[in-house]
Coordinates of N, CA and C in Angstrom, one line a residue:
Chain A
A1 N 0.8 -1.2 0.0 CA 0.0 0.0 0.0 C 0.9 1.2 0.0
Q2 N 0.4 2.3 -0.6 CA 1.1 3.5 -0.7 C 0.4 4.5 0.2
K3 N 1.2 5.5 0.7 CA 0.7 6.5 1.5 C 1.5 7.8 1.3
I4 N 0.8 8.9 1.1 CA 1.4 10.2 0.9 C 1.0 11.1 2.1
T5 N 2.0 11.7 2.7 CA 1.7 12.6 3.9 C 2.1 14.0 3.6
Q6 N 1.2 14.9 3.6 CA 1.5 16.4 3.5 C 1.1 17.0 4.9
T7 N 2.0 17.4 5.7 CA 1.8 17.8 7.1 C 1.4 19.2 7.2
Q8 N 1.5 20.0 6.1 CA 1.2 21.4 6.2 C -0.1 21.7 5.5
P9 N -1.2 21.9 6.2 CA -2.5 22.1 5.6 C -2.5 23.5 4.9
G10 N -1.7 24.5 5.5 CA -1.7 25.8 4.9 C -0.3 26.4 5.1
M11 N 0.1 27.3 4.2 CA 1.4 27.9 4.2 C 1.2 29.4 3.7
F12 N 2.0 30.3 4.3 CA 2.1 31.6 3.8 C 3.5 31.9 3.4
V13 N 3.6 32.7 2.3 CA 5.0 33.1 1.9 C 4.9 34.5 1.3
Q14 N 5.9 35.2 1.6 CA 6.0 36.6 1.0 C 6.4 36.5 -0.5
E15 N 5.8 37.4 -1.2 CA 6.1 37.4 -2.6 C 7.6 37.6 -2.8
K16 N 8.1 36.9 -3.8 CA 9.5 36.9 -4.2 C 10.4 36.0 -3.3
E17 N 9.8 35.5 -2.2 CA 10.6 34.6 -1.4 C 10.4 33.1 -1.8
A18 N 11.3 32.3 -1.3 CA 11.2 30.8 -1.6 C 10.4 30.1 -0.6
V19 N 9.7 29.0 -0.9 CA 8.9 28.3 0.0 C 9.1 26.8 -0.3
T20 N 9.1 26.0 0.8 CA 9.2 24.5 0.7 C 7.9 23.9 1.2
L21 N 7.3 23.1 0.3 CA 6.1 22.3 0.7 C 6.6 20.9 1.0
D22 N 6.2 20.3 2.1 CA 6.7 19.0 2.5 C 5.8 17.9 2.0
C23 N 6.5 16.8 1.7 CA 5.8 15.6 1.3 C 6.6 14.4 1.7
T24 N 6.0 13.5 2.4 CA 6.7 12.2 2.7 C 5.8 11.1 2.1
Y25 N 6.5 10.0 1.7 CA 5.8 8.9 1.1 C 6.2 7.6 1.7
D26 N 5.3 6.7 1.5 CA 5.6 5.3 2.1 C 5.1 4.3 1.0
T27 N 6.0 3.6 0.5 CA 5.7 2.6 -0.5 C 6.6 1.4 -0.4
S28 N 6.1 0.2 -0.7 CA 7.0 -0.9 -0.6 C 7.5 -1.3 -2.0
D29 N 7.0 -0.6 -3.1 CA 7.4 -0.9 -4.4 C 8.8 -0.3 -4.7
P30 N 9.7 -1.0 -5.3 CA 11.0 -0.5 -5.6 C 11.0 0.6 -6.7
S31 N 10.0 0.6 -7.6 CA 9.9 1.6 -8.6 C 8.7 2.4 -8.5
Y32 N 8.9 3.7 -8.5 CA 7.7 4.6 -8.3 C 8.1 5.9 -8.9
G33 N 7.0 6.7 -9.1 CA 7.2 8.1 -9.5 C 6.6 9.0 -8.6
L34 N 7.1 10.1 -8.4 CA 6.6 11.1 -7.4 C 6.3 12.4 -8.2
F35 N 5.1 13.0 -8.0 CA 4.6 14.1 -8.8 C 4.1 15.2 -7.8
W36 N 4.2 16.4 -8.3 CA 3.5 17.5 -7.7 C 2.6 18.1 -8.7
Y37 N 1.4 18.5 -8.2 CA 0.3 19.1 -9.0 C -0.1 20.4 -8.2
K38 N -0.5 21.3 -9.0 CA -1.1 22.6 -8.5 C -2.6 22.7 -8.9
Q39 N -3.4 23.0 -7.9 CA -4.8 23.2 -8.2 C -5.3 24.6 -7.8
P40 N -5.4 25.5 -8.7 CA -5.9 26.8 -8.4 C -7.4 26.7 -8.0
S41 N -7.9 27.9 -7.6 CA -9.3 27.9 -7.2 C -10.3 27.5 -8.3
S42 N -9.9 27.5 -9.5 CA -10.7 27.1 -10.6 C -11.0 25.6 -10.6
G43 N -10.1 24.8 -9.9 CA -10.3 23.4 -9.8 C -9.4 22.5 -10.7
E44 N -8.9 23.1 -11.7 CA -8.1 22.3 -12.6 C -6.8 21.8 -11.9
M45 N -6.3 20.7 -12.3 CA -5.1 20.1 -11.8 C -4.0 20.3 -12.8
I46 N -2.9 20.9 -12.4 CA -1.8 21.3 -13.3 C -0.6 20.6 -12.8
F47 N 0.0 19.8 -13.8 CA 1.2 19.1 -13.5 C 2.4 20.1 -13.3
L48 N 3.2 19.9 -12.3 CA 4.3 20.7 -12.1 C 5.7 20.0 -12.3
I49 N 5.9 18.9 -11.7 CA 7.2 18.3 -11.7 C 7.1 16.8 -11.3
Y50 N 8.1 16.1 -11.9 CA 8.1 14.6 -11.7 C 9.5 14.2 -11.2
Q51 N 9.6 13.2 -10.3 CA 10.8 12.6 -9.9 C 10.7 11.1 -9.9
G52 N 11.5 10.4 -10.6 CA 11.5 8.9 -10.7 C 12.3 8.4 -9.5
S53 N 12.0 7.2 -9.0 CA 12.6 6.7 -7.9 C 14.1 6.3 -8.2
Y54 N 14.4 6.1 -9.4 CA 15.8 5.8 -9.8 C 16.6 7.0 -10.3
D55 N 16.0 8.1 -10.3 CA 16.7 9.3 -10.8 C 17.7 9.8 -9.7
Q56 N 18.9 10.0 -10.2 CA 20.0 10.4 -9.3 C 20.0 11.8 -8.9
Q57 N 19.5 12.6 -9.8 CA 19.5 14.1 -9.6 C 18.1 14.6 -9.3
N58 N 18.0 15.6 -8.5 CA 16.7 16.2 -8.2 C 16.1 16.9 -9.4
A59 N 14.8 16.7 -9.6 CA 14.1 17.3 -10.7 C 14.0 18.8 -10.6
T60 N 14.1 19.5 -11.7 CA 13.8 20.9 -11.7 C 13.0 21.3 -12.9
E61 N 12.1 22.2 -12.7 CA 11.3 22.7 -13.8 C 11.0 24.2 -13.6
G62 N 11.9 25.0 -14.2 CA 11.7 26.5 -14.0 C 11.9 26.9 -12.5
R63 N 10.9 27.5 -11.9 CA 11.0 27.9 -10.5 C 10.7 26.8 -9.5
Y64 N 10.4 25.6 -10.1 CA 10.0 24.5 -9.2 C 11.2 23.5 -9.2
S65 N 11.5 23.0 -8.0 CA 12.5 22.0 -7.8 C 12.0 21.0 -6.8
L66 N 12.4 19.8 -6.9 CA 12.0 18.7 -6.0 C 13.2 18.2 -5.2
N67 N 13.1 18.4 -3.9 CA 14.2 18.0 -3.0 C 13.9 16.5 -2.6
F68 N 14.5 15.6 -3.4 CA 14.2 14.2 -3.3 C 15.3 13.5 -2.3
Q69 N 14.8 13.0 -1.2 CA 15.7 12.4 -0.3 C 15.1 11.0 -0.1
K70 N 15.7 10.0 -0.8 CA 15.1 8.7 -0.9 C 15.2 8.0 0.4
A71 N 16.3 8.1 1.1 CA 16.4 7.4 2.4 C 15.4 7.9 3.4
R72 N 15.1 9.1 3.4 CA 14.1 9.7 4.3 C 12.7 9.6 3.7
K73 N 12.5 9.1 2.5 CA 11.3 9.0 1.8 C 10.5 10.4 1.8
S74 N 11.3 11.4 1.4 CA 10.7 12.7 1.3 C 10.9 13.3 -0.1
A75 N 9.9 14.0 -0.5 CA 9.9 14.6 -1.9 C 9.3 16.0 -1.8
N76 N 10.1 16.9 -1.1 CA 9.6 18.3 -0.9 C 9.6 19.1 -2.2
L77 N 8.6 19.9 -2.4 CA 8.6 20.9 -3.5 C 9.1 22.2 -3.0
V78 N 10.1 22.8 -3.8 CA 10.6 24.1 -3.5 C 10.2 25.0 -4.6
I79 N 9.5 26.1 -4.3 CA 9.2 27.1 -5.2 C 10.0 28.3 -4.9
S80 N 10.8 28.8 -5.9 CA 11.6 29.9 -5.7 C 10.9 31.2 -6.3
A81 N 11.3 32.3 -5.7 CA 10.8 33.6 -6.2 C 9.3 33.6 -6.3
S82 N 8.6 33.3 -5.2 CA 7.1 33.1 -5.2 C 6.4 34.3 -5.9
Q83 N 5.3 34.0 -6.6 CA 4.5 35.0 -7.3 C 3.1 34.9 -6.8
L84 N 2.3 36.0 -6.9 CA 1.0 36.0 -6.5 C 0.2 34.8 -7.1
G85 N 0.5 34.5 -8.3 CA -0.2 33.5 -9.1 C 0.1 32.1 -8.5
D86 N 1.0 32.0 -7.6 CA 1.4 30.7 -7.1 C 0.4 30.3 -6.0
S87 N -0.5 31.2 -5.5 CA -1.5 30.9 -4.5 C -2.4 29.8 -5.0
A88 N -2.4 28.7 -4.3 CA -3.2 27.5 -4.8 C -3.1 26.4 -3.8
M89 N -3.8 25.3 -4.1 CA -3.5 24.0 -3.4 C -2.5 23.3 -4.2
Y90 N -1.6 22.6 -3.4 CA -0.5 21.8 -4.0 C -0.6 20.4 -3.5
F91 N -0.6 19.5 -4.4 CA -0.8 18.0 -4.1 C 0.5 17.3 -4.5
C92 N 0.9 16.4 -3.6 CA 2.0 15.5 -3.8 C 1.3 14.2 -4.1
A93 N 1.9 13.4 -5.1 CA 1.3 12.1 -5.5 C 2.4 11.1 -5.8
S94 N 2.1 9.9 -5.6 CA 3.0 8.8 -6.0 C 2.2 7.9 -7.0
H95 N 2.9 7.4 -8.0 CA 2.4 6.4 -8.9 C 3.3 5.2 -8.9
S96 N 2.7 4.0 -8.8 CA 3.5 2.8 -8.8 C 2.7 1.7 -9.2
L97 N 3.1 1.0 -10.3 CA 2.4 -0.2 -10.7 C 0.9 0.0 -10.8
G98 N 0.5 1.0 -11.3 CA -1.0 1.2 -11.5 C -1.7 1.9 -10.3
K99 N -1.0 2.0 -9.2 CA -1.6 2.6 -8.1 C -1.2 4.1 -8.0
V100 N -2.2 4.9 -7.8 CA -1.9 6.3 -7.7 C -2.5 6.8 -6.3
T101 N -1.7 7.5 -5.6 CA -2.1 8.0 -4.3 C -1.7 9.5 -4.2
F102 N -2.7 10.3 -3.8 CA -2.5 11.7 -3.6 C -2.5 12.0 -2.1
G103 N -1.7 13.0 -1.8 CA -1.8 13.6 -0.4 C -3.0 14.5 -0.2
T104 N -3.2 15.0 1.0 CA -4.3 15.8 1.3 C -4.1 17.2 0.9
G105 N -2.9 17.6 0.5 CA -2.7 18.9 -0.1 C -2.2 19.9 0.9
T106 N -1.6 21.0 0.4 CA -1.2 22.1 1.2 C -1.7 23.4 0.4
K107 N -2.4 24.2 1.2 CA -2.8 25.5 0.6 C -1.8 26.6 0.8
L108 N -1.3 27.0 -0.3 CA -0.2 28.1 -0.3 C -0.9 29.4 -0.6
Q109 N -0.5 30.4 0.2 CA -1.0 31.7 0.0 C 0.2 32.7 -0.1
V110 N 0.3 33.4 -1.2 CA 1.5 34.3 -1.4 C 1.0 35.7 -1.0
I111 N 1.7 36.3 -0.2 CA 1.4 37.6 0.4 C 2.2 38.7 -0.4
P112 N 1.5 39.7 -0.9 CA 2.2 40.8 -1.6 C 3.1 41.6 -0.7
Chain B
S1 N -2.2 19.5 -30.6 CA -2.1 19.4 -29.1 C -3.2 18.6 -28.5
Q2 N -3.0 18.1 -27.4 CA -4.0 17.2 -26.7 C -4.9 18.1 -25.8
T3 N -6.2 17.7 -25.9 CA -7.1 18.4 -25.0 C -8.0 17.3 -24.3
I4 N -8.5 17.6 -23.2 CA -9.4 16.7 -22.5 C -10.7 17.5 -22.1
H5 N -11.8 16.9 -22.3 CA -13.1 17.6 -22.1 C -13.9 16.7 -21.1
Q6 N -14.6 17.5 -20.2 CA -15.5 16.8 -19.3 C -16.8 17.6 -19.3
W7 N -17.9 16.8 -19.2 CA -19.2 17.5 -19.1 C -20.2 16.6 -18.3
P8 N -21.1 17.2 -17.6 CA -21.3 18.6 -17.5 C -20.3 19.2 -16.5
A9 N -20.2 20.5 -16.5 CA -19.3 21.2 -15.5 C -19.8 21.1 -14.1
T10 N -21.1 21.3 -14.0 CA -21.8 21.2 -12.7 C -23.0 20.4 -12.8
L11 N -23.4 19.7 -11.7 CA -24.6 18.9 -11.7 C -25.2 18.8 -10.3
V12 N -26.5 18.9 -10.3 CA -27.2 18.8 -9.0 C -28.2 17.7 -9.2
Q13 N -28.1 16.6 -8.4 CA -28.9 15.4 -8.6 C -29.5 15.0 -7.3
P14 N -30.8 14.5 -7.3 CA -31.3 14.0 -6.0 C -30.8 12.6 -5.7
V15 N -30.8 12.3 -4.4 CA -30.4 10.9 -4.0 C -31.2 9.9 -4.7
G16 N -30.6 8.8 -5.1 CA -31.3 7.7 -5.8 C -31.4 7.9 -7.3
S17 N -31.0 9.0 -7.8 CA -31.1 9.2 -9.3 C -29.8 8.6 -10.0
P18 N -29.9 8.4 -11.3 CA -28.7 7.8 -12.0 C -27.7 9.0 -12.3
L19 N -26.5 8.5 -12.7 CA -25.5 9.5 -13.0 C -24.7 9.0 -14.3
S20 N -24.3 10.0 -15.1 CA -23.5 9.7 -16.2 C -22.6 10.9 -16.5
L21 N -21.3 10.8 -16.2 CA -20.3 11.8 -16.5 C -19.4 11.4 -17.6
E22 N -19.2 12.2 -18.6 CA -18.4 11.9 -19.7 C -17.1 12.6 -19.8
C23 N -16.1 11.9 -20.3 CA -14.8 12.5 -20.5 C -14.3 12.0 -21.9
T24 N -13.8 13.0 -22.7 CA -13.2 12.6 -23.9 C -11.8 13.3 -24.1
V25 N -11.0 12.7 -24.8 CA -9.6 13.2 -25.0 C -9.4 13.3 -26.5
E26 N -8.8 14.4 -26.9 CA -8.4 14.6 -28.3 C -6.9 14.8 -28.5
G27 N -6.5 14.4 -29.6 CA -5.1 14.7 -30.0 C -4.1 13.6 -29.5
T28 N -4.6 12.5 -29.1 CA -3.7 11.4 -28.7 C -4.4 10.1 -28.9
S29 N -3.7 9.0 -29.0 CA -4.3 7.7 -29.2 C -3.9 6.8 -28.1
N30 N -4.9 5.9 -27.8 CA -4.6 4.9 -26.8 C -4.1 5.4 -25.5
P31 N -4.7 6.4 -24.9 CA -4.2 7.0 -23.6 C -4.6 6.1 -22.5
N32 N -3.9 6.2 -21.4 CA -4.4 5.7 -20.1 C -5.4 6.7 -19.6
L33 N -6.5 6.3 -19.1 CA -7.6 7.2 -18.6 C -7.9 6.9 -17.1
Y34 N -8.2 8.0 -16.4 CA -8.4 7.9 -15.0 C -9.6 8.7 -14.6
W35 N -10.3 8.2 -13.6 CA -11.4 9.0 -12.9 C -11.0 9.2 -11.4
Y36 N -11.0 10.4 -11.0 CA -10.8 10.8 -9.6 C -12.0 11.5 -9.0
R37 N -12.1 11.4 -7.6 CA -13.0 12.2 -6.9 C -12.3 12.9 -5.8
Q38 N -12.7 14.2 -5.7 CA -12.1 15.1 -4.7 C -13.2 15.6 -3.8
A39 N -13.3 15.1 -2.6 CA -14.3 15.6 -1.6 C -13.8 17.0 -1.2
A40 N -14.8 17.8 -0.7 CA -14.5 19.2 -0.4 C -13.3 19.3 0.6
G41 N -12.3 20.1 0.3 CA -11.1 20.3 1.2 C -10.3 19.0 1.3
R42 N -10.4 18.1 0.4 CA -9.6 16.9 0.5 C -8.8 16.6 -0.7
G43 N -7.9 15.6 -0.6 CA -7.1 15.2 -1.7 C -7.9 14.4 -2.7
L44 N -7.2 14.0 -3.7 CA -7.8 13.2 -4.8 C -7.8 11.7 -4.5
Q45 N -8.9 11.1 -4.8 CA -9.0 9.6 -4.6 C -9.2 9.0 -6.0
L46 N -8.3 8.1 -6.4 CA -8.5 7.4 -7.6 C -9.6 6.4 -7.6
L47 N -10.5 6.6 -8.5 CA -11.7 5.7 -8.6 C -11.5 4.5 -9.6
F48 N -11.1 4.9 -10.8 CA -11.0 3.9 -11.8 C -9.8 4.3 -12.7
Y49 N -9.2 3.3 -13.4 CA -8.3 3.7 -14.4 C -8.4 2.6 -15.5
S50 N -8.0 3.0 -16.7 CA -8.2 2.2 -17.9 C -7.0 2.3 -18.8
V51 N -6.4 1.1 -19.2 CA -5.3 1.1 -20.1 C -5.7 0.8 -21.6
G52 N -7.0 0.6 -21.8 CA -7.5 0.3 -23.1 C -9.0 0.1 -23.2
I53 N -9.5 0.0 -24.4 CA -11.0 -0.1 -24.5 C -11.5 -1.3 -23.8
G54 N -12.5 -1.1 -23.0 CA -13.2 -2.2 -22.3 C -12.4 -2.7 -21.1
Q55 N -11.2 -2.1 -20.8 CA -10.4 -2.5 -19.7 C -10.5 -1.5 -18.6
I56 N -11.1 -1.9 -17.5 CA -11.3 -1.0 -16.3 C -10.8 -1.6 -15.1
S57 N -10.1 -0.8 -14.3 CA -9.6 -1.3 -13.0 C -10.2 -0.4 -12.0
S58 N -10.8 -1.0 -10.9 CA -11.5 -0.2 -9.9 C -10.6 -0.2 -8.7
E59 N -10.4 1.0 -8.1 CA -9.5 1.1 -7.0 C -10.3 1.0 -5.6
V60 N -11.5 1.4 -5.6 CA -12.2 1.4 -4.3 C -13.6 0.8 -4.6
P61 N -14.2 0.0 -3.7 CA -15.5 -0.4 -3.8 C -16.5 0.7 -3.6
Q62 N -17.5 0.8 -4.4 CA -18.5 1.9 -4.3 C -19.7 1.6 -5.3
N63 N -20.6 2.5 -5.3 CA -21.7 2.3 -6.1 C -21.5 3.0 -7.5
L64 N -20.3 3.3 -7.8 CA -20.0 3.9 -9.1 C -19.4 2.8 -10.0
S65 N -19.5 3.0 -11.3 CA -18.9 2.2 -12.3 C -18.3 3.0 -13.4
A66 N -17.4 2.4 -14.2 CA -16.8 3.2 -15.3 C -16.8 2.3 -16.5
S67 N -16.9 2.9 -17.7 CA -16.8 2.2 -19.0 C -16.0 3.0 -19.9
R68 N -15.4 2.3 -20.9 CA -14.6 2.9 -21.9 C -15.0 2.3 -23.2
P69 N -16.1 2.9 -23.8 CA -16.6 2.3 -25.0 C -15.8 2.6 -26.3
Q70 N -15.0 3.7 -26.2 CA -14.2 4.1 -27.3 C -12.8 4.4 -26.8
D71 N -11.8 4.4 -27.6 CA -10.4 4.6 -27.2 C -10.3 5.9 -26.4
R72 N -10.9 7.0 -26.8 CA -10.7 8.3 -26.1 C -11.9 8.7 -25.3
Q73 N -12.8 7.8 -24.9 CA -14.0 8.1 -24.2 C -14.0 7.3 -22.9
F74 N -14.3 8.0 -21.8 CA -14.3 7.4 -20.5 C -15.6 7.9 -19.8
I75 N -16.4 7.0 -19.3 CA -17.7 7.4 -18.7 C -17.8 6.9 -17.3
L76 N -18.2 7.7 -16.4 CA -18.4 7.4 -15.0 C -19.9 7.3 -14.8
S77 N -20.4 6.3 -14.2 CA -21.9 6.1 -14.0 C -22.2 5.6 -12.6
S78 N -23.5 5.8 -12.3 CA -24.1 5.2 -11.1 C -25.6 5.0 -11.4
K79 N -26.1 3.9 -10.9 CA -27.5 3.6 -11.0 C -28.3 4.4 -10.0
K80 N -27.7 4.6 -8.8 CA -28.4 5.3 -7.7 C -27.4 6.1 -6.9
L81 N -27.5 7.4 -7.0 CA -26.6 8.2 -6.3 C -26.8 8.2 -4.7
L82 N -25.7 8.4 -4.0 CA -25.8 8.5 -2.6 C -25.3 9.9 -2.2
L83 N -25.7 10.4 -1.0 CA -25.3 11.7 -0.6 C -23.7 11.8 -0.6
S84 N -23.1 10.7 -0.2 CA -21.6 10.7 -0.1 C -21.0 10.7 -1.5
D85 N -21.7 10.7 -2.6 CA -21.1 10.8 -3.9 C -20.9 12.2 -4.3
S86 N -21.3 13.1 -3.5 CA -21.0 14.6 -3.8 C -19.5 14.8 -3.8
G87 N -19.1 15.6 -4.8 CA -17.7 15.9 -4.8 C -17.3 16.5 -6.2
F88 N -16.0 16.7 -6.4 CA -15.5 17.2 -7.6 C -14.8 16.0 -8.3
Y89 N -15.3 15.7 -9.5 CA -14.9 14.6 -10.3 C -14.0 15.0 -11.4
L90 N -12.8 14.4 -11.4 CA -11.8 14.8 -12.4 C -11.4 13.6 -13.2
C91 N -11.4 13.8 -14.5 CA -10.9 12.8 -15.5 C -9.5 13.2 -15.9
A92 N -8.6 12.3 -16.1 CA -7.2 12.6 -16.5 C -6.8 11.5 -17.5
W93 N -5.8 11.9 -18.3 CA -5.2 11.0 -19.2 C -3.6 11.0 -19.0
S94 N -3.0 10.0 -19.4 CA -1.5 10.0 -19.5 C -1.1 9.1 -20.7
V95 N 0.1 9.3 -21.1 CA 0.6 8.5 -22.2 C 0.5 7.0 -21.9
Y96 N 0.1 6.2 -22.9 CA -0.1 4.8 -22.7 C 1.1 4.1 -22.2
D97 N 0.9 3.4 -21.1 CA 2.0 2.6 -20.5 C 1.3 1.4 -19.8
L98 N 1.2 0.3 -20.5 CA 0.5 -0.9 -20.0 C 1.1 -1.4 -18.7
G99 N 2.4 -1.5 -18.7 CA 3.0 -2.1 -17.5 C 2.9 -1.3 -16.2
A100 N 3.1 0.0 -16.4 CA 3.1 0.8 -15.1 C 1.9 1.6 -15.0
A101 N 1.0 1.6 -16.0 CA -0.3 2.4 -15.9 C 0.0 3.8 -15.6
G102 N 1.0 4.4 -16.3 CA 1.3 5.8 -16.1 C 2.3 6.1 -15.0
M103 N 3.1 5.1 -14.6 CA 4.0 5.4 -13.5 C 5.0 6.5 -13.8
N104 N 5.4 6.5 -15.0 CA 6.5 7.4 -15.4 C 6.0 8.6 -16.1
N105 N 4.7 8.7 -16.2 CA 4.1 9.8 -17.0 C 3.2 10.7 -16.2
E106 N 3.3 12.0 -16.4 CA 2.4 12.9 -15.7 C 1.0 12.7 -16.3
Q107 N 0.1 13.1 -15.5 CA -1.3 13.0 -15.9 C -1.8 14.4 -16.2
F108 N -2.7 14.5 -17.2 CA -3.3 15.7 -17.6 C -4.7 15.7 -17.3
F109 N -5.2 16.7 -16.6 CA -6.5 16.6 -16.0 C -7.5 17.5 -16.8
G110 N -8.7 17.0 -16.8 CA -9.8 17.8 -17.4 C -10.3 18.9 -16.4
P111 N -11.3 19.7 -16.8 CA -11.7 20.8 -16.0 C -12.5 20.4 -14.8
G112 N -13.0 19.1 -14.8 CA -13.8 18.6 -13.6 C -15.3 18.9 -13.7
T113 N -16.0 18.0 -13.0 CA -17.4 18.2 -12.8 C -17.7 18.2 -11.3
R114 N -18.4 19.3 -11.0 CA -18.8 19.5 -9.5 C -20.2 18.9 -9.4
L115 N -20.3 17.8 -8.6 CA -21.5 17.1 -8.4 C -22.0 17.3 -7.0
T116 N -23.3 17.7 -6.9 CA -23.9 17.9 -5.6 C -25.1 16.9 -5.6
V117 N -25.2 16.1 -4.6 CA -26.3 15.1 -4.4 C -27.1 15.6 -3.3
L118 N -28.4 15.9 -3.5 CA -29.3 16.4 -2.4 C -30.2 15.4 -1.9

């Protein structure tokens, strides 16, 4: 069974500052993928970044980077230079052998 | 480019009534397809996924069912809705991957259907 834990129900960050959203996972499968999605108030789910369990380097996509610590089973999302448009719900998810598990999400609010 | 459509966008149904939500994908062939439900203030729960026509895997027992009559069409149904079926239903697709059912591929989500059961 897989489990995703996001311990921060809400976060505030000052505009232009960096913020880290926490995610820990628990899976017994040796191969898995870790994803982060953004959900604005409109409800759509937007893919942000992906990390494979065998990837040696941390994934980066523009202002997003994934701090992957396999031994600790953590996959934190780092957003650099926060913008007002970053205010949204953020979900961590794991995919493995057809099983998909989402965390409960973190609501990020960027303060001007 | 690929697009994914869902309809209706919102739906209000009485308890015990039937349900049919439709999802279609354009611009890709043989995608993996997924149905999720998001309860208010909660994360996403995978309900069904499909790696091909007529192939449906159910993740949780419930009074919902799914069908894939065509390659790029995924339908979520119920014969009798319950109050607990209220939520935000999202359809998603990913590049075909039979073995891992999308393990290495990001999912692209539709705009969602907000269902309220009264």
